[in-house]
PDB file of N, CA, C and O in Angstrom:
ATOM      1  N   MET N   1     -25.554 -28.600  -5.042  1.00 53.00           N
ATOM      2  CA  MET N   1     -25.404 -27.293  -5.661  1.00 53.00           C
ATOM      3  C   MET N   1     -23.945 -26.878  -5.720  1.00 53.00           C
ATOM      4  O   MET N   1     -23.545 -26.176  -6.608  1.00 53.00           O
ATOM      5  N   ASN N   2     -23.126 -27.319  -4.775  1.00 53.00           N
ATOM      6  CA  ASN N   2     -21.742 -26.886  -4.698  1.00 53.00           C
ATOM      7  C   ASN N   2     -20.958 -27.204  -5.968  1.00 53.00           C
ATOM      8  O   ASN N   2     -20.201 -26.382  -6.448  1.00 53.00           O
ATOM      9  N   GLY N   3     -21.124 -28.400  -6.542  1.00 54.00           N
ATOM     10  CA  GLY N   3     -20.447 -28.739  -7.778  1.00 54.00           C
ATOM     11  C   GLY N   3     -20.884 -27.853  -8.930  1.00 54.00           C
ATOM     12  O   GLY N   3     -20.099 -27.465  -9.778  1.00 54.00           O
ATOM     13  N   MET N   4     -22.171 -27.526  -8.967  1.00 51.00           N
ATOM     14  CA  MET N   4     -22.692 -26.654 -10.003  1.00 51.00           C
ATOM     15  C   MET N   4     -22.088 -25.260  -9.883  1.00 51.00           C
ATOM     16  O   MET N   4     -21.739 -24.635 -10.867  1.00 51.00           O
ATOM     17  N   ILE N   5     -21.918 -24.769  -8.671  1.00 53.00           N
ATOM     18  CA  ILE N   5     -21.355 -23.439  -8.452  1.00 53.00           C
ATOM     19  C   ILE N   5     -19.942 -23.380  -9.001  1.00 53.00           C
ATOM     20  O   ILE N   5     -19.591 -22.475  -9.745  1.00 53.00           O
ATOM     21  N   ASN N   6     -19.106 -24.334  -8.642  1.00 52.00           N
ATOM     22  CA  ASN N   6     -17.716 -24.318  -9.083  1.00 52.00           C
ATOM     23  C   ASN N   6     -17.598 -24.402 -10.592  1.00 52.00           C
ATOM     24  O   ASN N   6     -16.851 -23.643 -11.199  1.00 52.00           O
ATOM     25  N   SER N   7     -18.299 -25.314 -11.222  1.00 45.00           N
ATOM     26  CA  SER N   7     -18.149 -25.495 -12.664  1.00 45.00           C
ATOM     27  C   SER N   7     -18.691 -24.295 -13.435  1.00 45.00           C
ATOM     28  O   SER N   7     -18.113 -23.885 -14.435  1.00 45.00           O
ATOM     29  N   ASN N   8     -19.783 -23.714 -12.991  1.00 48.00           N
ATOM     30  CA  ASN N   8     -20.364 -22.587 -13.719  1.00 48.00           C
ATOM     31  C   ASN N   8     -19.542 -21.313 -13.597  1.00 48.00           C
ATOM     32  O   ASN N   8     -19.451 -20.547 -14.534  1.00 48.00           O
ATOM     33  N   THR N   9     -18.946 -21.055 -12.457  1.00 49.00           N
ATOM     34  CA  THR N   9     -18.207 -19.813 -12.293  1.00 49.00           C
ATOM     35  C   THR N   9     -16.808 -19.907 -12.875  1.00 49.00           C
ATOM     36  O   THR N   9     -16.272 -18.914 -13.342  1.00 49.00           O
ATOM     37  N   GLU N  10     -16.205 -21.065 -12.881  1.00 55.00           N
ATOM     38  CA  GLU N  10     -14.847 -21.199 -13.405  1.00 55.00           C
ATOM     39  C   GLU N  10     -14.815 -21.204 -14.923  1.00 55.00           C
ATOM     40  O   GLU N  10     -13.844 -20.777 -15.523  1.00 55.00           O
ATOM     41  N   ASN N  11     -15.866 -21.676 -15.583  1.00 54.00           N
ATOM     42  CA  ASN N  11     -15.866 -21.813 -17.032  1.00 54.00           C
ATOM     43  C   ASN N  11     -16.435 -20.613 -17.768  1.00 54.00           C
ATOM     44  O   ASN N  11     -16.446 -20.600 -18.983  1.00 54.00           O
ATOM     45  N   ASN N  12     -16.908 -19.610 -17.091  1.00 58.00           N
ATOM     46  CA  ASN N  12     -17.519 -18.467 -17.730  1.00 58.00           C
ATOM     47  C   ASN N  12     -16.426 -17.515 -18.209  1.00 58.00           C
ATOM     48  O   ASN N  12     -15.757 -16.877 -17.414  1.00 58.00           O
ATOM     49  N   GLU N  13     -16.263 -17.412 -19.512  1.00 61.00           N
ATOM     50  CA  GLU N  13     -15.189 -16.605 -20.092  1.00 61.00           C
ATOM     51  C   GLU N  13     -15.383 -15.115 -19.864  1.00 61.00           C
ATOM     52  O   GLU N  13     -14.415 -14.371 -19.797  1.00 61.00           O
ATOM     53  N   ARG N  14     -16.614 -14.660 -19.771  1.00 69.00           N
ATOM     54  CA  ARG N  14     -16.879 -13.230 -19.609  1.00 69.00           C
ATOM     55  C   ARG N  14     -16.823 -12.786 -18.158  1.00 69.00           C
ATOM     56  O   ARG N  14     -16.924 -11.606 -17.868  1.00 69.00           O
ATOM     57  N   GLY N  15     -16.667 -13.715 -17.240  1.00 80.00           N
ATOM     58  CA  GLY N  15     -16.596 -13.364 -15.833  1.00 80.00           C
ATOM     59  C   GLY N  15     -17.931 -13.027 -15.209  1.00 80.00           C
ATOM     60  O   GLY N  15     -17.978 -12.391 -14.165  1.00 80.00           O
ATOM     61  N   LEU N  16     -19.017 -13.429 -15.859  1.00 89.00           N
ATOM     62  CA  LEU N  16     -20.346 -13.145 -15.327  1.00 89.00           C
ATOM     63  C   LEU N  16     -20.803 -14.292 -14.428  1.00 89.00           C
ATOM     64  O   LEU N  16     -20.454 -15.448 -14.655  1.00 89.00           O
ATOM     65  N   LEU N  17     -21.591 -13.951 -13.440  1.00 93.00           N
ATOM     66  CA  LEU N  17     -22.176 -14.977 -12.589  1.00 93.00           C
ATOM     67  C   LEU N  17     -23.329 -15.646 -13.323  1.00 93.00           C
ATOM     68  O   LEU N  17     -24.133 -14.963 -13.968  1.00 93.00           O
ATOM     69  N   PRO N  18     -23.449 -16.952 -13.214  1.00 94.00           N
ATOM     70  CA  PRO N  18     -24.588 -17.638 -13.837  1.00 94.00           C
ATOM     71  C   PRO N  18     -25.912 -17.196 -13.211  1.00 94.00           C
ATOM     72  O   PRO N  18     -25.990 -16.897 -12.011  1.00 94.00           O
ATOM     73  N   HIS N  19     -26.930 -17.167 -14.029  1.00 92.00           N
ATOM     74  CA  HIS N  19     -28.259 -16.749 -13.597  1.00 92.00           C
ATOM     75  C   HIS N  19     -28.751 -17.581 -12.416  1.00 92.00           C
ATOM     76  O   HIS N  19     -29.369 -17.057 -11.482  1.00 92.00           O
ATOM     77  N   LEU N  20     -28.480 -18.884 -12.440  1.00 95.00           N
ATOM     78  CA  LEU N  20     -28.931 -19.764 -11.349  1.00 95.00           C
ATOM     79  C   LEU N  20     -28.307 -19.391 -10.007  1.00 95.00           C
ATOM     80  O   LEU N  20     -28.943 -19.509  -8.966  1.00 95.00           O
ATOM     81  N   ILE N  21     -27.060 -18.936 -10.020  1.00 96.00           N
ATOM     82  CA  ILE N  21     -26.381 -18.512  -8.785  1.00 96.00           C
ATOM     83  C   ILE N  21     -27.067 -17.267  -8.234  1.00 96.00           C
ATOM     84  O   ILE N  21     -27.332 -17.166  -7.033  1.00 96.00           O
ATOM     85  N   ILE N  22     -27.362 -16.332  -9.108  1.00 95.00           N
ATOM     86  CA  ILE N  22     -28.014 -15.093  -8.676  1.00 95.00           C
ATOM     87  C   ILE N  22     -29.401 -15.397  -8.114  1.00 95.00           C
ATOM     88  O   ILE N  22     -29.782 -14.861  -7.066  1.00 95.00           O
ATOM     89  N   LEU N  23     -30.145 -16.269  -8.789  1.00 96.00           N
ATOM     90  CA  LEU N  23     -31.474 -16.643  -8.290  1.00 96.00           C
ATOM     91  C   LEU N  23     -31.383 -17.306  -6.916  1.00 96.00           C
ATOM     92  O   LEU N  23     -32.170 -16.996  -6.019  1.00 96.00           O
ATOM     93  N   ALA N  24     -30.431 -18.215  -6.760  1.00 97.00           N
ATOM     94  CA  ALA N  24     -30.273 -18.908  -5.478  1.00 97.00           C
ATOM     95  C   ALA N  24     -29.875 -17.929  -4.376  1.00 97.00           C
ATOM     96  O   ALA N  24     -30.399 -17.994  -3.254  1.00 97.00           O
ATOM     97  N   ALA N  25     -28.962 -17.004  -4.671  1.00 97.00           N
ATOM     98  CA  ALA N  25     -28.554 -16.005  -3.675  1.00 97.00           C
ATOM     99  C   ALA N  25     -29.730 -15.108  -3.310  1.00 97.00           C
ATOM    100  O   ALA N  25     -29.918 -14.760  -2.145  1.00 97.00           O
ATOM    101  N   ASN N  26     -30.533 -14.753  -4.293  1.00 97.00           N
ATOM    102  CA  ASN N  26     -31.706 -13.919  -4.070  1.00 97.00           C
ATOM    103  C   ASN N  26     -32.710 -14.607  -3.149  1.00 97.00           C
ATOM    104  O   ASN N  26     -33.403 -13.951  -2.368  1.00 97.00           O
ATOM    105  N   LYS N  27     -32.756 -15.945  -3.198  1.00 96.00           N
ATOM    106  CA  LYS N  27     -33.663 -16.711  -2.337  1.00 96.00           C
ATOM    107  C   LYS N  27     -33.058 -16.971  -0.962  1.00 96.00           C
ATOM    108  O   LYS N  27     -33.686 -17.595  -0.119  1.00 96.00           O
ATOM    109  N   GLY N  28     -31.826 -16.515  -0.729  1.00 95.00           N
ATOM    110  CA  GLY N  28     -31.210 -16.635   0.582  1.00 95.00           C
ATOM    111  C   GLY N  28     -30.315 -17.841   0.775  1.00 95.00           C
ATOM    112  O   GLY N  28     -29.917 -18.127   1.907  1.00 95.00           O
ATOM    113  N   GLU N  29     -29.954 -18.553  -0.282  1.00 97.00           N
ATOM    114  CA  GLU N  29     -29.066 -19.703  -0.147  1.00 97.00           C
ATOM    115  C   GLU N  29     -27.649 -19.219   0.175  1.00 97.00           C
ATOM    116  O   GLU N  29     -27.048 -18.462  -0.583  1.00 97.00           O
ATOM    117  N   ALA N  30     -27.132 -19.666   1.302  1.00 97.00           N
ATOM    118  CA  ALA N  30     -25.855 -19.177   1.821  1.00 97.00           C
ATOM    119  C   ALA N  30     -24.684 -19.447   0.877  1.00 97.00           C
ATOM    120  O   ALA N  30     -23.836 -18.568   0.671  1.00 97.00           O
ATOM    121  N   GLU N  31     -24.616 -20.651   0.307  1.00 98.00           N
ATOM    122  CA  GLU N  31     -23.501 -20.987  -0.591  1.00 98.00           C
ATOM    123  C   GLU N  31     -23.503 -20.108  -1.837  1.00 98.00           C
ATOM    124  O   GLU N  31     -22.460 -19.670  -2.308  1.00 98.00           O
ATOM    125  N   ALA N  32     -24.671 -19.849  -2.376  1.00 98.00           N
ATOM    126  CA  ALA N  32     -24.780 -18.995  -3.555  1.00 98.00           C
ATOM    127  C   ALA N  32     -24.384 -17.560  -3.218  1.00 98.00           C
ATOM    128  O   ALA N  32     -23.679 -16.901  -3.998  1.00 98.00           O
ATOM    129  N   MET N  33     -24.810 -17.082  -2.050  1.00 98.00           N
ATOM    130  CA  MET N  33     -24.433 -15.726  -1.632  1.00 98.00           C
ATOM    131  C   MET N  33     -22.920 -15.635  -1.457  1.00 98.00           C
ATOM    132  O   MET N  33     -22.304 -14.625  -1.818  1.00 98.00           O
ATOM    133  N   LYS N  34     -22.323 -16.690  -0.935  1.00 98.00           N
ATOM    134  CA  LYS N  34     -20.869 -16.719  -0.776  1.00 98.00           C
ATOM    135  C   LYS N  34     -20.176 -16.585  -2.131  1.00 98.00           C
ATOM    136  O   LYS N  34     -19.193 -15.858  -2.264  1.00 98.00           O
ATOM    137  N   VAL N  35     -20.709 -17.259  -3.146  1.00 97.00           N
ATOM    138  CA  VAL N  35     -20.139 -17.171  -4.498  1.00 97.00           C
ATOM    139  C   VAL N  35     -20.250 -15.740  -5.027  1.00 97.00           C
ATOM    140  O   VAL N  35     -19.311 -15.210  -5.615  1.00 97.00           O
ATOM    141  N   VAL N  36     -21.399 -15.107  -4.814  1.00 97.00           N
ATOM    142  CA  VAL N  36     -21.591 -13.730  -5.269  1.00 97.00           C
ATOM    143  C   VAL N  36     -20.587 -12.805  -4.586  1.00 97.00           C
ATOM    144  O   VAL N  36     -19.914 -11.998  -5.238  1.00 97.00           O
ATOM    145  N   VAL N  37     -20.460 -12.923  -3.278  1.00 98.00           N
ATOM    146  CA  VAL N  37     -19.539 -12.065  -2.530  1.00 98.00           C
ATOM    147  C   VAL N  37     -18.096 -12.307  -2.986  1.00 98.00           C
ATOM    148  O   VAL N  37     -17.346 -11.352  -3.207  1.00 98.00           O
ATOM    149  N   LEU N  38     -17.706 -13.560  -3.144  1.00 97.00           N
ATOM    150  CA  LEU N  38     -16.344 -13.865  -3.599  1.00 97.00           C
ATOM    151  C   LEU N  38     -16.096 -13.335  -5.009  1.00 97.00           C
ATOM    152  O   LEU N  38     -14.984 -12.895  -5.328  1.00 97.00           O
ATOM    153  N   HIS N  39     -17.117 -13.359  -5.847  1.00 97.00           N
ATOM    154  CA  HIS N  39     -16.987 -12.861  -7.210  1.00 97.00           C
ATOM    155  C   HIS N  39     -16.620 -11.374  -7.217  1.00 97.00           C
ATOM    156  O   HIS N  39     -15.828 -10.928  -8.046  1.00 97.00           O
ATOM    157  N   TYR N  40     -17.183 -10.619  -6.306  1.00 96.00           N
ATOM    158  CA  TYR N  40     -16.961  -9.171  -6.258  1.00 96.00           C
ATOM    159  C   TYR N  40     -15.917  -8.752  -5.217  1.00 96.00           C
ATOM    160  O   TYR N  40     -15.670  -7.555  -5.046  1.00 96.00           O
ATOM    161  N   GLU N  41     -15.307  -9.697  -4.529  1.00 97.00           N
ATOM    162  CA  GLU N  41     -14.373  -9.377  -3.437  1.00 97.00           C
ATOM    163  C   GLU N  41     -13.218  -8.483  -3.884  1.00 97.00           C
ATOM    164  O   GLU N  41     -12.897  -7.497  -3.217  1.00 97.00           O
ATOM    165  N   SER N  42     -12.581  -8.797  -5.006  1.00 96.00           N
ATOM    166  CA  SER N  42     -11.434  -7.987  -5.434  1.00 96.00           C
ATOM    167  C   SER N  42     -11.872  -6.577  -5.829  1.00 96.00           C
ATOM    168  O   SER N  42     -11.148  -5.608  -5.569  1.00 96.00           O
ATOM    169  N   TYR N  43     -13.042  -6.455  -6.423  1.00 96.00           N
ATOM    170  CA  TYR N  43     -13.554  -5.131  -6.782  1.00 96.00           C
ATOM    171  C   TYR N  43     -13.842  -4.311  -5.524  1.00 96.00           C
ATOM    172  O   TYR N  43     -13.478  -3.132  -5.441  1.00 96.00           O
ATOM    173  N   MET N  44     -14.470  -4.931  -4.526  1.00 97.00           N
ATOM    174  CA  MET N  44     -14.759  -4.220  -3.280  1.00 97.00           C
ATOM    175  C   MET N  44     -13.463  -3.827  -2.575  1.00 97.00           C
ATOM    176  O   MET N  44     -13.367  -2.742  -1.998  1.00 97.00           O
ATOM    177  N   THR N  45     -12.465  -4.692  -2.649  1.00 97.00           N
ATOM    178  CA  THR N  45     -11.171  -4.374  -2.037  1.00 97.00           C
ATOM    179  C   THR N  45     -10.535  -3.177  -2.734  1.00 97.00           C
ATOM    180  O   THR N  45     -10.023  -2.270  -2.069  1.00 97.00           O
ATOM    181  N   SER N  46     -10.584  -3.148  -4.060  1.00 97.00           N
ATOM    182  CA  SER N  46      -9.987  -2.011  -4.775  1.00 97.00           C
ATOM    183  C   SER N  46     -10.724  -0.709  -4.456  1.00 97.00           C
ATOM    184  O   SER N  46     -10.103   0.355  -4.351  1.00 97.00           O
ATOM    185  N   LEU N  47     -12.040  -0.783  -4.281  1.00 97.00           N
ATOM    186  CA  LEU N  47     -12.802   0.414  -3.907  1.00 97.00           C
ATOM    187  C   LEU N  47     -12.508   0.863  -2.481  1.00 97.00           C
ATOM    188  O   LEU N  47     -12.743   2.027  -2.130  1.00 97.00           O
ATOM    189  N   SER N  48     -11.969  -0.035  -1.662  1.00 97.00           N
ATOM    190  CA  SER N  48     -11.699   0.258  -0.252  1.00 97.00           C
ATOM    191  C   SER N  48     -10.286   0.759  -0.006  1.00 97.00           C
ATOM    192  O   SER N  48      -9.916   1.025   1.135  1.00 97.00           O
ATOM    193  N   MET N  49      -9.490   0.868  -1.055  1.00 97.00           N
ATOM    194  CA  MET N  49      -8.106   1.323  -0.889  1.00 97.00           C
ATOM    195  C   MET N  49      -8.075   2.819  -0.573  1.00 97.00           C
ATOM    196  O   MET N  49      -8.821   3.606  -1.150  1.00 97.00           O
ATOM    197  N   CYS N  50      -7.208   3.174   0.356  1.00 96.00           N
ATOM    198  CA  CYS N  50      -7.047   4.580   0.705  1.00 96.00           C
ATOM    199  C   CYS N  50      -5.656   4.786   1.301  1.00 96.00           C
ATOM    200  O   CYS N  50      -4.963   3.834   1.647  1.00 96.00           O
ATOM    201  N   LYS N  51      -5.260   6.032   1.402  1.00 95.00           N
ATOM    202  CA  LYS N  51      -3.977   6.344   2.027  1.00 95.00           C
ATOM    203  C   LYS N  51      -4.135   6.262   3.535  1.00 95.00           C
ATOM    204  O   LYS N  51      -5.057   6.831   4.102  1.00 95.00           O
ATOM    205  N   ILE N  52      -3.221   5.529   4.150  1.00 92.00           N
ATOM    206  CA  ILE N  52      -3.259   5.330   5.601  1.00 92.00           C
ATOM    207  C   ILE N  52      -1.952   5.848   6.181  1.00 92.00           C
ATOM    208  O   ILE N  52      -0.885   5.640   5.619  1.00 92.00           O
ATOM    209  N   ARG N  53      -2.042   6.507   7.313  1.00 92.00           N
ATOM    210  CA  ARG N  53      -0.854   7.014   7.993  1.00 92.00           C
ATOM    211  C   ARG N  53      -0.631   6.183   9.257  1.00 92.00           C
ATOM    212  O   ARG N  53      -1.539   6.020  10.064  1.00 92.00           O
ATOM    213  N   ASP N  54       0.574   5.649   9.406  1.00 90.00           N
ATOM    214  CA  ASP N  54       0.862   4.837  10.592  1.00 90.00           C
ATOM    215  C   ASP N  54       1.315   5.713  11.756  1.00 90.00           C
ATOM    216  O   ASP N  54       1.371   6.944  11.646  1.00 90.00           O
ATOM    217  N   GLU N  55       1.629   5.077  12.877  1.00 93.00           N
ATOM    218  CA  GLU N  55       1.988   5.807  14.097  1.00 93.00           C
ATOM    219  C   GLU N  55       3.296   6.585  13.972  1.00 93.00           C
ATOM    220  O   GLU N  55       3.566   7.485  14.764  1.00 93.00           O
ATOM    221  N   HIS N  56       4.086   6.279  12.948  1.00 94.00           N
ATOM    222  CA  HIS N  56       5.354   6.990  12.724  1.00 94.00           C
ATOM    223  C   HIS N  56       5.218   8.103  11.691  1.00 94.00           C
ATOM    224  O   HIS N  56       6.208   8.739  11.344  1.00 94.00           O
ATOM    225  N   GLY N  57       4.012   8.315  11.200  1.00 94.00           N
ATOM    226  CA  GLY N  57       3.766   9.366  10.226  1.00 94.00           C
ATOM    227  C   GLY N  57       3.989   8.936   8.787  1.00 94.00           C
ATOM    228  O   GLY N  57       3.899   9.759   7.877  1.00 94.00           O
ATOM    229  N   ASN N  58       4.296   7.673   8.566  1.00 95.00           N
ATOM    230  CA  ASN N  58       4.487   7.174   7.207  1.00 95.00           C
ATOM    231  C   ASN N  58       3.132   6.972   6.541  1.00 95.00           C
ATOM    232  O   ASN N  58       2.187   6.487   7.159  1.00 95.00           O
ATOM    233  N   THR N  59       3.058   7.338   5.272  1.00 96.00           N
ATOM    234  CA  THR N  59       1.822   7.183   4.516  1.00 96.00           C
ATOM    235  C   THR N  59       1.981   6.042   3.515  1.00 96.00           C
ATOM    236  O   THR N  59       3.003   5.928   2.857  1.00 96.00           O
ATOM    237  N   TYR N  60       0.968   5.197   3.435  1.00 94.00           N
ATOM    238  CA  TYR N  60       0.984   4.087   2.490  1.00 94.00           C
ATOM    239  C   TYR N  60      -0.455   3.766   2.090  1.00 94.00           C
ATOM    240  O   TYR N  60      -1.404   4.223   2.717  1.00 94.00           O
ATOM    241  N   TRP N  61      -0.588   2.989   1.017  1.00 95.00           N
ATOM    242  CA  TRP N  61      -1.909   2.562   0.579  1.00 95.00           C
ATOM    243  C   TRP N  61      -2.307   1.309   1.340  1.00 95.00           C
ATOM    244  O   TRP N  61      -1.520   0.383   1.479  1.00 95.00           O
ATOM    245  N   GLY N  62      -3.525   1.308   1.832  1.00 95.00           N
ATOM    246  CA  GLY N  62      -4.031   0.151   2.562  1.00 95.00           C
ATOM    247  C   GLY N  62      -5.538   0.014   2.370  1.00 95.00           C
ATOM    248  O   GLY N  62      -6.176   0.841   1.723  1.00 95.00           O
ATOM    249  N   ILE N  63      -6.067  -1.026   2.943  1.00 96.00           N
ATOM    250  CA  ILE N  63      -7.496  -1.305   2.821  1.00 96.00           C
ATOM    251  C   ILE N  63      -8.229  -0.758   4.037  1.00 96.00           C
ATOM    252  O   ILE N  63      -7.867  -1.057   5.169  1.00 96.00           O
ATOM    253  N   ASN N  64      -9.248   0.030   3.782  1.00 96.00           N
ATOM    254  CA  ASN N  64     -10.120   0.497   4.848  1.00 96.00           C
ATOM    255  C   ASN N  64     -11.139  -0.621   5.079  1.00 96.00           C
ATOM    256  O   ASN N  64     -12.065  -0.812   4.286  1.00 96.00           O
ATOM    257  N   GLU N  65     -10.932  -1.379   6.143  1.00 96.00           N
ATOM    258  CA  GLU N  65     -11.770  -2.553   6.424  1.00 96.00           C
ATOM    259  C   GLU N  65     -13.236  -2.170   6.639  1.00 96.00           C
ATOM    260  O   GLU N  65     -14.135  -2.911   6.249  1.00 96.00           O
ATOM    261  N   ASP N  66     -13.478  -1.021   7.236  1.00 97.00           N
ATOM    262  CA  ASP N  66     -14.853  -0.581   7.467  1.00 97.00           C
ATOM    263  C   ASP N  66     -15.574  -0.358   6.140  1.00 97.00           C
ATOM    264  O   ASP N  66     -16.714  -0.794   5.963  1.00 97.00           O
ATOM    265  N   THR N  67     -14.904   0.291   5.211  1.00 97.00           N
ATOM    266  CA  THR N  67     -15.489   0.529   3.891  1.00 97.00           C
ATOM    267  C   THR N  67     -15.758  -0.791   3.179  1.00 97.00           C
ATOM    268  O   THR N  67     -16.830  -0.991   2.609  1.00 97.00           O
ATOM    269  N   ARG N  68     -14.801  -1.715   3.233  1.00 97.00           N
ATOM    270  CA  ARG N  68     -14.975  -3.005   2.564  1.00 97.00           C
ATOM    271  C   ARG N  68     -16.137  -3.788   3.184  1.00 97.00           C
ATOM    272  O   ARG N  68     -16.942  -4.380   2.471  1.00 97.00           O
ATOM    273  N   ASP N  69     -16.252  -3.748   4.500  1.00 98.00           N
ATOM    274  CA  ASP N  69     -17.361  -4.438   5.169  1.00 98.00           C
ATOM    275  C   ASP N  69     -18.705  -3.828   4.788  1.00 98.00           C
ATOM    276  O   ASP N  69     -19.690  -4.542   4.580  1.00 98.00           O
ATOM    277  N   ARG N  70     -18.754  -2.499   4.692  1.00 98.00           N
ATOM    278  CA  ARG N  70     -20.011  -1.844   4.308  1.00 98.00           C
ATOM    279  C   ARG N  70     -20.391  -2.171   2.868  1.00 98.00           C
ATOM    280  O   ARG N  70     -21.565  -2.379   2.563  1.00 98.00           O
ATOM    281  N   LEU N  71     -19.396  -2.234   1.976  1.00 98.00           N
ATOM    282  CA  LEU N  71     -19.663  -2.612   0.592  1.00 98.00           C
ATOM    283  C   LEU N  71     -20.186  -4.044   0.508  1.00 98.00           C
ATOM    284  O   LEU N  71     -21.127  -4.335  -0.235  1.00 98.00           O
ATOM    285  N   ARG N  72     -19.583  -4.950   1.273  1.00 98.00           N
ATOM    286  CA  ARG N  72     -20.010  -6.350   1.287  1.00 98.00           C
ATOM    287  C   ARG N  72     -21.457  -6.454   1.788  1.00 98.00           C
ATOM    288  O   ARG N  72     -22.280  -7.155   1.199  1.00 98.00           O
ATOM    289  N   THR N  73     -21.761  -5.737   2.852  1.00 98.00           N
ATOM    290  CA  THR N  73     -23.112  -5.752   3.414  1.00 98.00           C
ATOM    291  C   THR N  73     -24.119  -5.195   2.415  1.00 98.00           C
ATOM    292  O   THR N  73     -25.201  -5.770   2.223  1.00 98.00           O
ATOM    293  N   LYS N  74     -23.773  -4.098   1.761  1.00 98.00           N
ATOM    294  CA  LYS N  74     -24.675  -3.482   0.787  1.00 98.00           C
ATOM    295  C   LYS N  74     -24.907  -4.413  -0.396  1.00 98.00           C
ATOM    296  O   LYS N  74     -26.039  -4.523  -0.895  1.00 98.00           O
ATOM    297  N   LEU N  75     -23.864  -5.110  -0.851  1.00 97.00           N
ATOM    298  CA  LEU N  75     -24.020  -6.077  -1.937  1.00 97.00           C
ATOM    299  C   LEU N  75     -25.008  -7.167  -1.545  1.00 97.00           C
ATOM    300  O   LEU N  75     -25.938  -7.489  -2.299  1.00 97.00           O
ATOM    301  N   MET N  76     -24.832  -7.724  -0.368  1.00 97.00           N
ATOM    302  CA  MET N  76     -25.713  -8.799   0.088  1.00 97.00           C
ATOM    303  C   MET N  76     -27.154  -8.316   0.227  1.00 97.00           C
ATOM    304  O   MET N  76     -28.091  -8.998  -0.183  1.00 97.00           O
ATOM    305  N   GLN N  77     -27.337  -7.128   0.779  1.00 97.00           N
ATOM    306  CA  GLN N  77     -28.679  -6.568   0.908  1.00 97.00           C
ATOM    307  C   GLN N  77     -29.327  -6.355  -0.456  1.00 97.00           C
ATOM    308  O   GLN N  77     -30.510  -6.634  -0.645  1.00 97.00           O
ATOM    309  N   SER N  78     -28.535  -5.885  -1.401  1.00 96.00           N
ATOM    310  CA  SER N  78     -29.050  -5.608  -2.745  1.00 96.00           C
ATOM    311  C   SER N  78     -29.449  -6.903  -3.456  1.00 96.00           C
ATOM    312  O   SER N  78     -30.468  -6.944  -4.146  1.00 96.00           O
ATOM    313  N   VAL N  79     -28.649  -7.945  -3.297  1.00 96.00           N
ATOM    314  CA  VAL N  79     -28.972  -9.231  -3.922  1.00 96.00           C
ATOM    315  C   VAL N  79     -30.273  -9.780  -3.339  1.00 96.00           C
ATOM    316  O   VAL N  79     -31.145 -10.253  -4.070  1.00 96.00           O
ATOM    317  N   LEU N  80     -30.432  -9.689  -2.027  1.00 96.00           N
ATOM    318  CA  LEU N  80     -31.643 -10.212  -1.387  1.00 96.00           C
ATOM    319  C   LEU N  80     -32.886  -9.385  -1.729  1.00 96.00           C
ATOM    320  O   LEU N  80     -33.982  -9.914  -1.811  1.00 96.00           O
ATOM    321  N   ALA N  81     -32.704  -8.079  -1.948  1.00 96.00           N
ATOM    322  CA  ALA N  81     -33.838  -7.190  -2.207  1.00 96.00           C
ATOM    323  C   ALA N  81     -34.209  -7.118  -3.681  1.00 96.00           C
ATOM    324  O   ALA N  81     -35.282  -6.608  -4.024  1.00 96.00           O
ATOM    325  N   PHE N  82     -33.343  -7.655  -4.548  1.00 91.00           N
ATOM    326  CA  PHE N  82     -33.573  -7.556  -5.998  1.00 91.00           C
ATOM    327  C   PHE N  82     -34.848  -8.281  -6.385  1.00 91.00           C
ATOM    328  O   PHE N  82     -35.078  -9.434  -5.995  1.00 91.00           O
ATOM    329  N   LYS N  83     -35.690  -7.612  -7.150  1.00 88.00           N
ATOM    330  CA  LYS N  83     -36.955  -8.201  -7.612  1.00 88.00           C
ATOM    331  C   LYS N  83     -36.716  -8.819  -8.989  1.00 88.00           C
ATOM    332  O   LYS N  83     -36.360  -8.135  -9.931  1.00 88.00           O
ATOM    333  N   ILE N  84     -36.909 -10.133  -9.055  1.00 73.00           N
ATOM    334  CA  ILE N  84     -36.648 -10.852 -10.313  1.00 73.00           C
ATOM    335  C   ILE N  84     -37.930 -10.967 -11.109  1.00 73.00           C
ATOM    336  O   ILE N  84     -38.975 -11.218 -10.655  1.00 73.00           O
TER     337      ILE N  84
END
């Protein structure tokens, strides 16, 4: 399955996940779920950006790891719970 995952996700011009990957992830296949999570990783990271203040009072943009972890968990739960 690993070769199929790489070729299908790299060649898709629209950036969509192949149906077979989604079906496999829905059935609990770990490699397929990994592909789904990696596909949405940058989007989840952008949703997790927030202003952070360091110990010196400086403010900067950073990633709220808790938010990103919760988004990742919710994505995985949603894929597994999806009724096909």
